[in-house]
N, CA and C atoms as an extended XYZ file, in Angstrom:
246
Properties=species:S:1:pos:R:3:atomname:S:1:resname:S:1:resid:I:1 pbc="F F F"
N        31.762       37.129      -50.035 N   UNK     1
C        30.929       38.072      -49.322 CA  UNK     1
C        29.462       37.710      -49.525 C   UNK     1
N        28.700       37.557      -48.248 N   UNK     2
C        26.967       37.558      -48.623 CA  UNK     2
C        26.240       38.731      -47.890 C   UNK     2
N        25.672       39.517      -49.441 N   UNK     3
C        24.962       40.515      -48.965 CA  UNK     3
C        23.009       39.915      -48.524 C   UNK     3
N        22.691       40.217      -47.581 N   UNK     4
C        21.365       40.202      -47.311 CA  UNK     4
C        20.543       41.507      -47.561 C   UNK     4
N        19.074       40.508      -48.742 N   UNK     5
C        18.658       41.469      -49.448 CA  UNK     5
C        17.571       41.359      -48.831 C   UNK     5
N        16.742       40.412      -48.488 N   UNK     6
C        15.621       40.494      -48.184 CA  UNK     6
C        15.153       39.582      -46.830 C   UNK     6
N        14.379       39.670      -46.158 N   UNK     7
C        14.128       38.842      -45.187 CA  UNK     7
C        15.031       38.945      -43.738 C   UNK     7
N        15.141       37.546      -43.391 N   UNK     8
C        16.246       37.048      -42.386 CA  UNK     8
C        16.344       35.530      -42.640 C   UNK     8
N        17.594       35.280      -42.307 N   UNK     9
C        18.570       34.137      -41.967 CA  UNK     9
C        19.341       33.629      -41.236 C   UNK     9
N        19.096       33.071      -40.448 N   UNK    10
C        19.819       32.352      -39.988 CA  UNK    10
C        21.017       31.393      -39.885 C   UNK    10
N        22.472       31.900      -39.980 N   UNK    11
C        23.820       31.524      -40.802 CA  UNK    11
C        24.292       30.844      -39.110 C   UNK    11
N        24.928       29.385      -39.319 N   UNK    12
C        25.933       28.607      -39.173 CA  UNK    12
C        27.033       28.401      -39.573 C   UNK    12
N        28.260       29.204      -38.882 N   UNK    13
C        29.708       29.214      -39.377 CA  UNK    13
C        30.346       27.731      -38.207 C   UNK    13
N        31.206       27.329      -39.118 N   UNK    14
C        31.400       25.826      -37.984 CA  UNK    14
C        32.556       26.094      -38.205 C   UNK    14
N        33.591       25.625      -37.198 N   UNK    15
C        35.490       25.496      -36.747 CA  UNK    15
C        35.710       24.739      -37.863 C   UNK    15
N        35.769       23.813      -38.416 N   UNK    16
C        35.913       22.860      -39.398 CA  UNK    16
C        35.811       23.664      -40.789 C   UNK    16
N        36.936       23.578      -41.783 N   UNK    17
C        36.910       23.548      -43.248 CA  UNK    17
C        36.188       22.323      -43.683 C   UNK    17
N        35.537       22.838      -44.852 N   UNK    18
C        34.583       21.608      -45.844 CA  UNK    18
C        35.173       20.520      -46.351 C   UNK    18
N        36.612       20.395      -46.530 N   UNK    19
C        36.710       19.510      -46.723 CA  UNK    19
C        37.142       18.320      -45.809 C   UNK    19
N        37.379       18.643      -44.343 N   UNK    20
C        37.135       18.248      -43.216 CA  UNK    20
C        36.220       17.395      -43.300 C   UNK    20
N        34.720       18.091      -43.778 N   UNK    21
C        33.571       17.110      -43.320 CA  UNK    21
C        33.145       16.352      -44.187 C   UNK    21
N        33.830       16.786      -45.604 N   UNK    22
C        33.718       15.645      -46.588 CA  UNK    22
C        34.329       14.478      -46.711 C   UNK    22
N        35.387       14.959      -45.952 N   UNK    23
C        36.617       13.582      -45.698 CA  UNK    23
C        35.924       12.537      -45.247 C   UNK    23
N        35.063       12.833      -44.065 N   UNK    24
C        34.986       12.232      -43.308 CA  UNK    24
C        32.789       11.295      -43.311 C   UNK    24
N        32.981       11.690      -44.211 N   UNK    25
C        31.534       11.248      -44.776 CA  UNK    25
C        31.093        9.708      -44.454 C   UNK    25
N        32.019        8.848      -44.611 N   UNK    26
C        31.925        7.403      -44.266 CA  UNK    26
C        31.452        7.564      -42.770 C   UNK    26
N        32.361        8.503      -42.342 N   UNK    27
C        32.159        7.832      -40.612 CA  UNK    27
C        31.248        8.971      -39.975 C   UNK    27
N        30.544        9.810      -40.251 N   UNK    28
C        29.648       10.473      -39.889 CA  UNK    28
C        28.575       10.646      -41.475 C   UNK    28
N        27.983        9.207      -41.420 N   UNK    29
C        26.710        9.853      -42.994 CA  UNK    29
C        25.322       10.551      -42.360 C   UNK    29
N        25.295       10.944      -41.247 N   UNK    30
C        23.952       11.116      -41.121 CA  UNK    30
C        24.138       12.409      -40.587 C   UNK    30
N        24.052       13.452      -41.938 N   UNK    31
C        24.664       15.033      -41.563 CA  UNK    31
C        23.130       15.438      -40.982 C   UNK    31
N        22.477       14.769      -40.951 N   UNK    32
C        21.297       15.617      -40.380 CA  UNK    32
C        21.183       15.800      -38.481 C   UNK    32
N        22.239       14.578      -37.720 N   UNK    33
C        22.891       14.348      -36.707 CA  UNK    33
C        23.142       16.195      -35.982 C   UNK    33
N        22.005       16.535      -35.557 N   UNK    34
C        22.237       17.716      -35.003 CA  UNK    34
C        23.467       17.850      -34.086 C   UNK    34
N        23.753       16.309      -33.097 N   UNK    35
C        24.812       16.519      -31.850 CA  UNK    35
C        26.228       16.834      -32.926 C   UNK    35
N        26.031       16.317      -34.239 N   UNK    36
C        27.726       16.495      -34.988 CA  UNK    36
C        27.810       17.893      -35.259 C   UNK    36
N        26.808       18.569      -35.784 N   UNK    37
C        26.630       19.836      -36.170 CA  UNK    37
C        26.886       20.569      -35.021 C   UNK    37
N        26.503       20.869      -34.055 N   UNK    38
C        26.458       21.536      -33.284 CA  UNK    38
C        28.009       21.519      -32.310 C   UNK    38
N        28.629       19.972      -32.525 N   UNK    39
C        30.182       20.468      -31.788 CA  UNK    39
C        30.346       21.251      -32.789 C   UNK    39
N        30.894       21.292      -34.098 N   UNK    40
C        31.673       22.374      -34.540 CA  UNK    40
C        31.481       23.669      -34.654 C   UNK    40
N        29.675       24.128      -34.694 N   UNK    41
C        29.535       25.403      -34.707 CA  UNK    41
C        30.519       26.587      -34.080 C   UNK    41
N        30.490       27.457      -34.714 N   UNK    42
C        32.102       28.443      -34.002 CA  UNK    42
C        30.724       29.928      -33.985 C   UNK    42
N        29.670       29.818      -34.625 N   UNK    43
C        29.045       31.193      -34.722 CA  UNK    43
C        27.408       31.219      -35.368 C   UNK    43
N        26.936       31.527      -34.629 N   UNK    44
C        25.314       31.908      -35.395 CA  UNK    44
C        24.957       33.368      -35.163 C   UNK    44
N        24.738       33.630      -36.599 N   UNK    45
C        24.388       34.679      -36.272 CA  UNK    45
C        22.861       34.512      -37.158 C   UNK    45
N        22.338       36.096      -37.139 N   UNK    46
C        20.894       36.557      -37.908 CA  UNK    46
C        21.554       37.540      -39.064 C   UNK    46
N        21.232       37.420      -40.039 N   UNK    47
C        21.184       38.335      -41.389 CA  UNK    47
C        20.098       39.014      -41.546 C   UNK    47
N        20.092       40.426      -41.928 N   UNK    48
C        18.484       41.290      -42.329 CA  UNK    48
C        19.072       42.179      -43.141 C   UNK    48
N        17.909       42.631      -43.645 N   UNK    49
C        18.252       43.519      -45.163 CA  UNK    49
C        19.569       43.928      -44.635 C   UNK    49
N        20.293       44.478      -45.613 N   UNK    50
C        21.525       45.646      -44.849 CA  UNK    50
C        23.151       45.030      -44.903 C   UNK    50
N        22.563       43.491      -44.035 N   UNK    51
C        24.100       43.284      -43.462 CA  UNK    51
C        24.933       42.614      -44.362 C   UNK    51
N        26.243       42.627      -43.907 N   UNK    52
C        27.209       41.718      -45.295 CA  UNK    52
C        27.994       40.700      -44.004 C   UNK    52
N        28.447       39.700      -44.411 N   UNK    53
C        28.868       38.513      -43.943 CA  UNK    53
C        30.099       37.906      -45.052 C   UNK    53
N        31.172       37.834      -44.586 N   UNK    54
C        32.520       37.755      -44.573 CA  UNK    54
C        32.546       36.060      -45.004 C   UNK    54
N        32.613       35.087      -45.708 N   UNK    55
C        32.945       33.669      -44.788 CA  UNK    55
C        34.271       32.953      -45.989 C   UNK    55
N        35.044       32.494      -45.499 N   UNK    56
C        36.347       32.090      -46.399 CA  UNK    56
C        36.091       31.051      -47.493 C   UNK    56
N        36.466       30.916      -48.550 N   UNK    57
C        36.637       29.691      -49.514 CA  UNK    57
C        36.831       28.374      -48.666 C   UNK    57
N        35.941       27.541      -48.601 N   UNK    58
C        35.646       26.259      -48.330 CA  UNK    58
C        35.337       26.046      -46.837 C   UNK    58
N        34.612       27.513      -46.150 N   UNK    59
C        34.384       27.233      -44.737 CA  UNK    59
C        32.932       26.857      -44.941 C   UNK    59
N        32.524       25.805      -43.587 N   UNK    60
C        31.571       24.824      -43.887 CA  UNK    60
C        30.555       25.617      -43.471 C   UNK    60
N        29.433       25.979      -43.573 N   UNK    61
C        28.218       26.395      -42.990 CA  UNK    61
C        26.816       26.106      -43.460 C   UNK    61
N        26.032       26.459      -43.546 N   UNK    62
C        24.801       26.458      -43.342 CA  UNK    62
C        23.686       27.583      -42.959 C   UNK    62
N        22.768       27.614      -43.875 N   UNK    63
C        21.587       28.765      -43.683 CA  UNK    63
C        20.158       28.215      -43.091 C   UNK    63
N        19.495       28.817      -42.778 N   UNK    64
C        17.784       28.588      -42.403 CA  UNK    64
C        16.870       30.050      -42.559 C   UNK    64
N        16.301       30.028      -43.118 N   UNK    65
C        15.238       31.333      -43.733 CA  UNK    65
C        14.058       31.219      -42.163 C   UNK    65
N        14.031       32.515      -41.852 N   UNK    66
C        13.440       32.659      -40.976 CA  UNK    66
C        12.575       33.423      -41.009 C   UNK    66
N        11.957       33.692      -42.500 N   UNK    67
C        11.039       34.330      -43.122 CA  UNK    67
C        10.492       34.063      -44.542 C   UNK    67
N         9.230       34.056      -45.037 N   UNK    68
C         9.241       33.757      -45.768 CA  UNK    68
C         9.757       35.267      -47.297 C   UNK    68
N        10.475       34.700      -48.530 N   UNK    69
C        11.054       35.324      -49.058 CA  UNK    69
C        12.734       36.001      -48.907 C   UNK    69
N        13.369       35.298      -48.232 N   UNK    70
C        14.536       35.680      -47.813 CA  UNK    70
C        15.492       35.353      -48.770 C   UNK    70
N        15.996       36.200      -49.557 N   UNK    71
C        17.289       36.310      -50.495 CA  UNK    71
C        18.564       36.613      -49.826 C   UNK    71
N        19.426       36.729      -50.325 N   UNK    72
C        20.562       37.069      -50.244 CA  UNK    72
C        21.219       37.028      -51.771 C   UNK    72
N        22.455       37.588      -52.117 N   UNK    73
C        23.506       37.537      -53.132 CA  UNK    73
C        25.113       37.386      -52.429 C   UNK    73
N        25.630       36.255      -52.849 N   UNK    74
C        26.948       35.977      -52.424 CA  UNK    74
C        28.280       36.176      -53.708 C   UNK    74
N        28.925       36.507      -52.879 N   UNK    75
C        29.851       36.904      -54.310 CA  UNK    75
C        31.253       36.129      -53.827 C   UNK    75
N        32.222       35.877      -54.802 N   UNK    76
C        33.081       35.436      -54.664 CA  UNK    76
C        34.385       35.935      -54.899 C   UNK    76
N        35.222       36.290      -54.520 N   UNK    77
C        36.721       36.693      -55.410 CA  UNK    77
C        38.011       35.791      -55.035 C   UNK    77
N        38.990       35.753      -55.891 N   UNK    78
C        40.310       35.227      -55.661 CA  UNK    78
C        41.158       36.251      -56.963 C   UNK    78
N        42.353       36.202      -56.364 N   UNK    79
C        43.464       37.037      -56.696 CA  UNK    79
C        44.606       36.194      -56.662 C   UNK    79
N        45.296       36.509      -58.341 N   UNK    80
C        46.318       35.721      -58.665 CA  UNK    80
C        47.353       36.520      -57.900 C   UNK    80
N        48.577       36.279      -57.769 N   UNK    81
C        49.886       36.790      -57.505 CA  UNK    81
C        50.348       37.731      -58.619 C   UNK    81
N        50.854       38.762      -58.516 N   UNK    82
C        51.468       39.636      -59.071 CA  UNK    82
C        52.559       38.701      -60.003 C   UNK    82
């Protein structure tokens, strides 16, 4: 879960799991390659004080501060089996 505390942000959720794009590091090294980034995007949204944002264990994304001072706190959980 990422709570937004301060500011705004700008969040990139992409179709692709992380380790998808790590796999594949040899044949795409130049992650700065906006045209690669941008096929997988699945979602952009804006974060401001208030909102909470959902994103799964090892989904690939990306932030941009669209203010200066922009925090957030992300938290993590997993649950063993009974």
């Amino acid at each position: 879960l990422v709570f937004a505390l301060a500011g705004k942000k700008e969040w990139h959720i992409f179709n692709k799991k992380q380790e998808m794009f790590f796999a594949h590091r040899e044949v795409i090294p130049n992650w700065s390659n906006e045209e690669i980034l941008n096929e997988g995007i699945h979602s952009s949204i804006i974060m401001e004080p208030g909102d909470i944002l959902y994103i799964p264990i090892g989904q690939f994304h990306c932030v941009k501060n669209l203010t200066n001072n922009a925090f957030h706190l992300s938290v993590s959980m997993s649950f063993k089996p009974a």
